[in-house]
PDB file of C-alpha atoms in Angstrom:
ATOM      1  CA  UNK A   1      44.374  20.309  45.655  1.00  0.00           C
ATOM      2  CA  UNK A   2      40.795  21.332  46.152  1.00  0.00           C
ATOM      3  CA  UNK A   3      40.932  23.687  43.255  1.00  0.00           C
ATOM      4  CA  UNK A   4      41.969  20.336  41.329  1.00  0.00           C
ATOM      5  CA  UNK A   5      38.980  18.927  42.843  1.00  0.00           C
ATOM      6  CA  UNK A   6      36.096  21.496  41.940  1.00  0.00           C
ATOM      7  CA  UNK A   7      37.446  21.628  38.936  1.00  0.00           C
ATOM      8  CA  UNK A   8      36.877  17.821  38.235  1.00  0.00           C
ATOM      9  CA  UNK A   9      33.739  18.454  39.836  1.00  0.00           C
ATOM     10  CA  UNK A  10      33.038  21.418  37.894  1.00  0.00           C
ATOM     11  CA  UNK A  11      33.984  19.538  34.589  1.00  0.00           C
ATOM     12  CA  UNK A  12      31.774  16.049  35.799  1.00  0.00           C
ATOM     13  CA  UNK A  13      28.903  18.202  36.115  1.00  0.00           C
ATOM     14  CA  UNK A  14      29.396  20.017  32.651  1.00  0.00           C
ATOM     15  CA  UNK A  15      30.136  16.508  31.119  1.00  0.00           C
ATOM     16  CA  UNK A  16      26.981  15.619  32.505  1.00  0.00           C
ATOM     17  CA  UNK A  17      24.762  18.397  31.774  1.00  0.00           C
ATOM     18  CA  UNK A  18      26.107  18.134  28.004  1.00  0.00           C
ATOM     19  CA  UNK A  19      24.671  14.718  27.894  1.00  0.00           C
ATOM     20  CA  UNK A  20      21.025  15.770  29.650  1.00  0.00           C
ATOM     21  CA  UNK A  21      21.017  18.734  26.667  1.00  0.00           C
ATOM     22  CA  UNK A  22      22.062  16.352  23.923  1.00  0.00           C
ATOM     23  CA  UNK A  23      19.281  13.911  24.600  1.00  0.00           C
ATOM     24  CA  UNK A  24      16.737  16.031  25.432  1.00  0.00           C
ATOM     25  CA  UNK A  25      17.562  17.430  22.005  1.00  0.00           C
ATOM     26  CA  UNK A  26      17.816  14.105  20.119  1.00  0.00           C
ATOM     27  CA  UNK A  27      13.971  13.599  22.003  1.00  0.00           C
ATOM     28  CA  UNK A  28      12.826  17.034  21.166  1.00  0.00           C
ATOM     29  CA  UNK A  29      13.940  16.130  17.350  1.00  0.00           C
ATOM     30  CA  UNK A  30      12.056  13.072  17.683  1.00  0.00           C
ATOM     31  CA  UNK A  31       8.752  14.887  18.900  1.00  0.00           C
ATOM     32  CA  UNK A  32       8.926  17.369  16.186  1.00  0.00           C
ATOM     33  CA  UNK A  33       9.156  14.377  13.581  1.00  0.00           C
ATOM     34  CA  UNK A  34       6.336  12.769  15.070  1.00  0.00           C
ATOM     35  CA  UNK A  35       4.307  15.684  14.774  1.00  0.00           C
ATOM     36  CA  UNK A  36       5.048  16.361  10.925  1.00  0.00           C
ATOM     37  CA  UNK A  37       4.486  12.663  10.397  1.00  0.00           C
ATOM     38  CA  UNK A  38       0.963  13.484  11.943  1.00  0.00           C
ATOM     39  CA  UNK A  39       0.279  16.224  10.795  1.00  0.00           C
ATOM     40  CA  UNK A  40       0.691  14.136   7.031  1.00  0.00           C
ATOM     41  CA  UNK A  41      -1.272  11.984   7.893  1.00  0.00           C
ATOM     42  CA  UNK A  42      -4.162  14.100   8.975  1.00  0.00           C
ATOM     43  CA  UNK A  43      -3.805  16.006   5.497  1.00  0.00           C
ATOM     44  CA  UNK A  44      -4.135  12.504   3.578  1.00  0.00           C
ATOM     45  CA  UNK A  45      -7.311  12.026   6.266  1.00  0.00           C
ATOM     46  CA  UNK A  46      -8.915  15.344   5.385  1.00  0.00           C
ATOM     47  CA  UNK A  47      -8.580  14.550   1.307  1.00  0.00           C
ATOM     48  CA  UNK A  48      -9.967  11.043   1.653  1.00  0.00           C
ATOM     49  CA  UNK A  49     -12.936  12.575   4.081  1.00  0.00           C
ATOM     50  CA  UNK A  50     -12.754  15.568   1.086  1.00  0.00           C
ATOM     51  CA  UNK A  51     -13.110  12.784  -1.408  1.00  0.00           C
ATOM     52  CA  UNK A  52     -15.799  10.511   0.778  1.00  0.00           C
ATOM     53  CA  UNK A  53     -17.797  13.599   0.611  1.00  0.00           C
ATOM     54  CA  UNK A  54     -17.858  14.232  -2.866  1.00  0.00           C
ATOM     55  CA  UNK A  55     -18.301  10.887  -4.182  1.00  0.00           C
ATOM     56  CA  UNK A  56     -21.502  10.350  -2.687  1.00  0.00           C
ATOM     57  CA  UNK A  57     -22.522  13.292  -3.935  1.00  0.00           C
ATOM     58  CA  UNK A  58     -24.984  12.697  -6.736  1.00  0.00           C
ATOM     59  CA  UNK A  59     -23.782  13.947 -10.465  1.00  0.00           C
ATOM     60  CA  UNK A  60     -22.575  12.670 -13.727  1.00  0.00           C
ATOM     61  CA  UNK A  61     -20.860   9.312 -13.915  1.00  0.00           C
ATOM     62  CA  UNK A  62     -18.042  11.467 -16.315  1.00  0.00           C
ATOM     63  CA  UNK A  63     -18.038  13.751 -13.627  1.00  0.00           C
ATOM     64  CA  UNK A  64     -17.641  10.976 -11.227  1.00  0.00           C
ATOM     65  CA  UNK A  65     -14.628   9.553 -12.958  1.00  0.00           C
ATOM     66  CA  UNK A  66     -12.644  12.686 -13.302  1.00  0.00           C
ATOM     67  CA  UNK A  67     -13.496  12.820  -9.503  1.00  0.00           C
ATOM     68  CA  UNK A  68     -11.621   9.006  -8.787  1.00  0.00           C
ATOM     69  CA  UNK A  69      -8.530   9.756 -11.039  1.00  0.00           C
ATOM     70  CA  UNK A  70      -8.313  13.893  -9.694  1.00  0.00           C
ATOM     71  CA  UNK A  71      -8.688  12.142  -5.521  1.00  0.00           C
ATOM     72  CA  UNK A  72      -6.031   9.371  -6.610  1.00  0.00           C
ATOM     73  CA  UNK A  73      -3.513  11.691  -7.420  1.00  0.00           C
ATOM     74  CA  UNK A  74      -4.112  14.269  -4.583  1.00  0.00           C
ATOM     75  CA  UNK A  75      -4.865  11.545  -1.890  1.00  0.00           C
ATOM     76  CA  UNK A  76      -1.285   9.161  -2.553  1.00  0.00           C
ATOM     77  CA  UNK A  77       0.667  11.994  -3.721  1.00  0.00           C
ATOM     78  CA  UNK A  78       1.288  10.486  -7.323  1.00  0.00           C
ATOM     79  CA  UNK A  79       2.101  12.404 -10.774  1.00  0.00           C
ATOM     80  CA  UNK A  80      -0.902  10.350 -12.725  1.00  0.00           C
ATOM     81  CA  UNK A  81      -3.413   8.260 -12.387  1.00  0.00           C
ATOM     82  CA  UNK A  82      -5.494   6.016 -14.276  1.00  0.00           C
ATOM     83  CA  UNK A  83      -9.267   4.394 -14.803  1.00  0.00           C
ATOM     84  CA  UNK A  84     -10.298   1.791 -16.737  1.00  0.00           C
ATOM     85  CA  UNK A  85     -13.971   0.718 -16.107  1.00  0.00           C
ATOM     86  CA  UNK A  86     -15.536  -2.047 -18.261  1.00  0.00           C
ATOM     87  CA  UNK A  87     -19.180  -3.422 -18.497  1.00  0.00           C
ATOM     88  CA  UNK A  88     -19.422  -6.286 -19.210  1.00  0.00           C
ATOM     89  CA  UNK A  89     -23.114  -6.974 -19.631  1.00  0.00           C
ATOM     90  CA  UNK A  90     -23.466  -3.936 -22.345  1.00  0.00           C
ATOM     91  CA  UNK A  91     -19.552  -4.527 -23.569  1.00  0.00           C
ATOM     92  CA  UNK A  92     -18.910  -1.045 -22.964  1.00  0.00           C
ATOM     93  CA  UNK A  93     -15.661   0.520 -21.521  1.00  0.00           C
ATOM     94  CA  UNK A  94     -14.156   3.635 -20.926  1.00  0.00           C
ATOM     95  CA  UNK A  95     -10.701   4.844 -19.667  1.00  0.00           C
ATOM     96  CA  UNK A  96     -10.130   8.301 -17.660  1.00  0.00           C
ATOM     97  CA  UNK A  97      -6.915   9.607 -16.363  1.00  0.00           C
ATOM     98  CA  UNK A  98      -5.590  12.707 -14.674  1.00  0.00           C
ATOM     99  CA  UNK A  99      -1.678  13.985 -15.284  1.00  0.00           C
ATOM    100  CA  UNK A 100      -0.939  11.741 -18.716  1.00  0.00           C
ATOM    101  CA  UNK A 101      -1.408  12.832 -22.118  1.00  0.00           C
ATOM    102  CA  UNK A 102      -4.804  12.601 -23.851  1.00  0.00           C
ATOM    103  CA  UNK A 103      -2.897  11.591 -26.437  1.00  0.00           C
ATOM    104  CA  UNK A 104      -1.998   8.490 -24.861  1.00  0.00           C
ATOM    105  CA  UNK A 105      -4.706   7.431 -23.397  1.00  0.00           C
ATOM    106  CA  UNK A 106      -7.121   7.653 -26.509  1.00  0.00           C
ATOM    107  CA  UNK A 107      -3.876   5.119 -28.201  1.00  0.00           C
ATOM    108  CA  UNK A 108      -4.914   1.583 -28.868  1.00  0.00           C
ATOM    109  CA  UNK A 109      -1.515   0.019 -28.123  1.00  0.00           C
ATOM    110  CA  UNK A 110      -1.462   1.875 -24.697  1.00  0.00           C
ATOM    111  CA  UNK A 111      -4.934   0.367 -24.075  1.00  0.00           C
ATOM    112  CA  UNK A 112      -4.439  -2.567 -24.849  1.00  0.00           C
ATOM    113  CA  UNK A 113      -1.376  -2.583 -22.900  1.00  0.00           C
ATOM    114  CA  UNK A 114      -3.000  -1.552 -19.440  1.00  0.00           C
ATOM    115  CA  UNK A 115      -5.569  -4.281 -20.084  1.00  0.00           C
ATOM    116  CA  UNK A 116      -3.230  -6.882 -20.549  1.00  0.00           C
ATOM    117  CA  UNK A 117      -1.533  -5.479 -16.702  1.00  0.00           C
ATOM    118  CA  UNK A 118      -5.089  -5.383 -15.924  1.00  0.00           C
ATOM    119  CA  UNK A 119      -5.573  -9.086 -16.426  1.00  0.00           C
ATOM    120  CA  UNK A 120      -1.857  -9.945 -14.899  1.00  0.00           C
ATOM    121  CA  UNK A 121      -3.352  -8.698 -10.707  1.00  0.00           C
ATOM    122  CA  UNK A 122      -5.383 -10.605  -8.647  1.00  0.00           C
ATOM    123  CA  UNK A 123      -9.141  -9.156  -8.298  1.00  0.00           C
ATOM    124  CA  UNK A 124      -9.569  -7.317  -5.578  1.00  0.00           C
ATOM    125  CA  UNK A 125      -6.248  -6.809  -3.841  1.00  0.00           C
ATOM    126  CA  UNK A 126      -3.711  -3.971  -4.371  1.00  0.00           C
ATOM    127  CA  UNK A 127      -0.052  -4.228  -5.697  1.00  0.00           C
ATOM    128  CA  UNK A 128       2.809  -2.345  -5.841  1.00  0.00           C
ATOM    129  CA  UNK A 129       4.653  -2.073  -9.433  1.00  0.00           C
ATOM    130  CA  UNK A 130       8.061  -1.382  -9.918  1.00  0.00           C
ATOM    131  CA  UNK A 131       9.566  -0.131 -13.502  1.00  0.00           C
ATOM    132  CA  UNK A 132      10.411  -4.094 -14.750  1.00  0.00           C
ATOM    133  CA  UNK A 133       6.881  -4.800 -14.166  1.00  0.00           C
ATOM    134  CA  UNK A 134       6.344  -2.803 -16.721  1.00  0.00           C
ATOM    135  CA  UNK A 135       9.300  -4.005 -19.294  1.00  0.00           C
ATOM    136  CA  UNK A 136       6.979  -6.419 -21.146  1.00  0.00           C
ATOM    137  CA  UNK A 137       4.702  -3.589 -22.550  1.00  0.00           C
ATOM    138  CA  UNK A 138       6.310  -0.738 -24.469  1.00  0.00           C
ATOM    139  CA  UNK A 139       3.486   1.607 -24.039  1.00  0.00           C
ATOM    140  CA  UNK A 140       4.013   1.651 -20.066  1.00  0.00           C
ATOM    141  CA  UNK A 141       7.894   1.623 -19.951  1.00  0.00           C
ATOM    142  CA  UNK A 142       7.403   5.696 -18.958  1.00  0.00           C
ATOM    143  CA  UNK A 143       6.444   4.720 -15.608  1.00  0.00           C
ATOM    144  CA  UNK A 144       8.600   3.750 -13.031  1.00  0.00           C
ATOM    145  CA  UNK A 145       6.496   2.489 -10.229  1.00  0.00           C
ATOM    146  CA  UNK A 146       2.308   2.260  -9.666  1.00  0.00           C
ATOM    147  CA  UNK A 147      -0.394   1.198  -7.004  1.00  0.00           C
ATOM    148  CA  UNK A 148      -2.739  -0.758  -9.251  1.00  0.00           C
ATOM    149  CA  UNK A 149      -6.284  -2.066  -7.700  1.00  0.00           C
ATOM    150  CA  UNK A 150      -8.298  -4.449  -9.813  1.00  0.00           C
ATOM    151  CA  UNK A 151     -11.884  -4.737  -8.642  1.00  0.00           C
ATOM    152  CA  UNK A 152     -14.932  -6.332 -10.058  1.00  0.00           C
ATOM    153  CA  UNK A 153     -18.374  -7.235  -9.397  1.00  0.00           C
ATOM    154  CA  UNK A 154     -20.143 -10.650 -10.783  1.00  0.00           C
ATOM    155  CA  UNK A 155     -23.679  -9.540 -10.238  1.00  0.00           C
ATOM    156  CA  UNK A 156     -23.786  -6.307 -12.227  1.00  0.00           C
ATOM    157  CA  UNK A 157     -20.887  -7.630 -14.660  1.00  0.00           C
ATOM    158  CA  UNK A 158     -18.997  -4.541 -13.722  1.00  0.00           C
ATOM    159  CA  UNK A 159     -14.826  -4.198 -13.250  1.00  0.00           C
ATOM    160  CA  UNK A 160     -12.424  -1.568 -12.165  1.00  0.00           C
ATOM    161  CA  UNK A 161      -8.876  -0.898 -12.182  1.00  0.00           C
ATOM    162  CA  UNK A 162      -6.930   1.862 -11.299  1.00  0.00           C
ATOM    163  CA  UNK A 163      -3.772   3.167 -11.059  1.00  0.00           C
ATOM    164  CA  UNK A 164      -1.166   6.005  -9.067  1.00  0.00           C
ATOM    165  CA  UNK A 165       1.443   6.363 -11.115  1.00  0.00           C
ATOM    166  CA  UNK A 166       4.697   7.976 -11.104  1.00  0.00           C
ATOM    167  CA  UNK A 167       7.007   8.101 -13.693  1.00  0.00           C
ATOM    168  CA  UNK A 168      10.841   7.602 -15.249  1.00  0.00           C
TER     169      UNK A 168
END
């Protein structure tokens, strides 16, 4: 009978101890996801510091540009981004991009197009697009989902938009 006992005893223990080492696992898994989800975040830190750095830097506004649309793409982790700066005081405007064709960019229609989604956000907040955002204008039915910004500035007649984009 006391052999039936320790090994009850024996087995309660066991049971127990399985329990401890599963959960202390289960936290231990937890920690290490934690960490990677820091350590992330501390790269994105670093490339927006990287980025800070550079764009106070003095040089070229071309240079400047390729800068925005290169730090877009590296800081959100997108496949292409895209700049559309007009002034309005001189009626000049220019459009940069990093990861989409030349090709495309330099096309009217597609111009035209990201003006006209341009003029659809709110000045100076930032949206999230998904792919039937995009349905109404041909030229942008590529992408599947973007982080658009629309920014602009009364006193120097200045605007901004940009996009992350990744596409279909």
């Amino acid at each position: 009978m006391t052999s039936a006992r320790d090994y009850n005893t024996l087995l309660e223990q066991y049971l127990d101890l399985q329990k401890r080492v599963t959960k202390f696992s289960s936290v231990e898994q937890d920690l290490i996801n934690t960490r990677d989800r820091l350590d992330h975040e501390l790269i994105s830190y670093k490339r927006l510091h990287t980025f800070g750095e550079r764009a106070l830097q003095e040089m070229p506004s071309g240079a400047f540009n390729v800068l925005v649309t290169e730090s877009i793409v590296d800081i959100f982790e997108v496949e292409c981004s895209l700049m559309y700066f007009r002034n309005n005081l001189d009626n000049t405007s220019m459009f940069e991009s990093e990861g989409l064709e030349n090709q495309l960019v330099k096309n009217d229609e597609f111009q035209a197009a990201v003006k006209r989604l341009q003029n659809s956000i709110a000045k100076d907040k930032v949206v999230l697009l998904e792919h039937n955002d995009f349905t109404q204008e041909p030229m942008l039915l590529g992408f599947s989902r973007a982080m658009a910004a629309k920014f602009s500035d009364p006193i120097s007649g200045c605007s901004l938009f940009i996009m992350g984009i990744i596409r279909r």
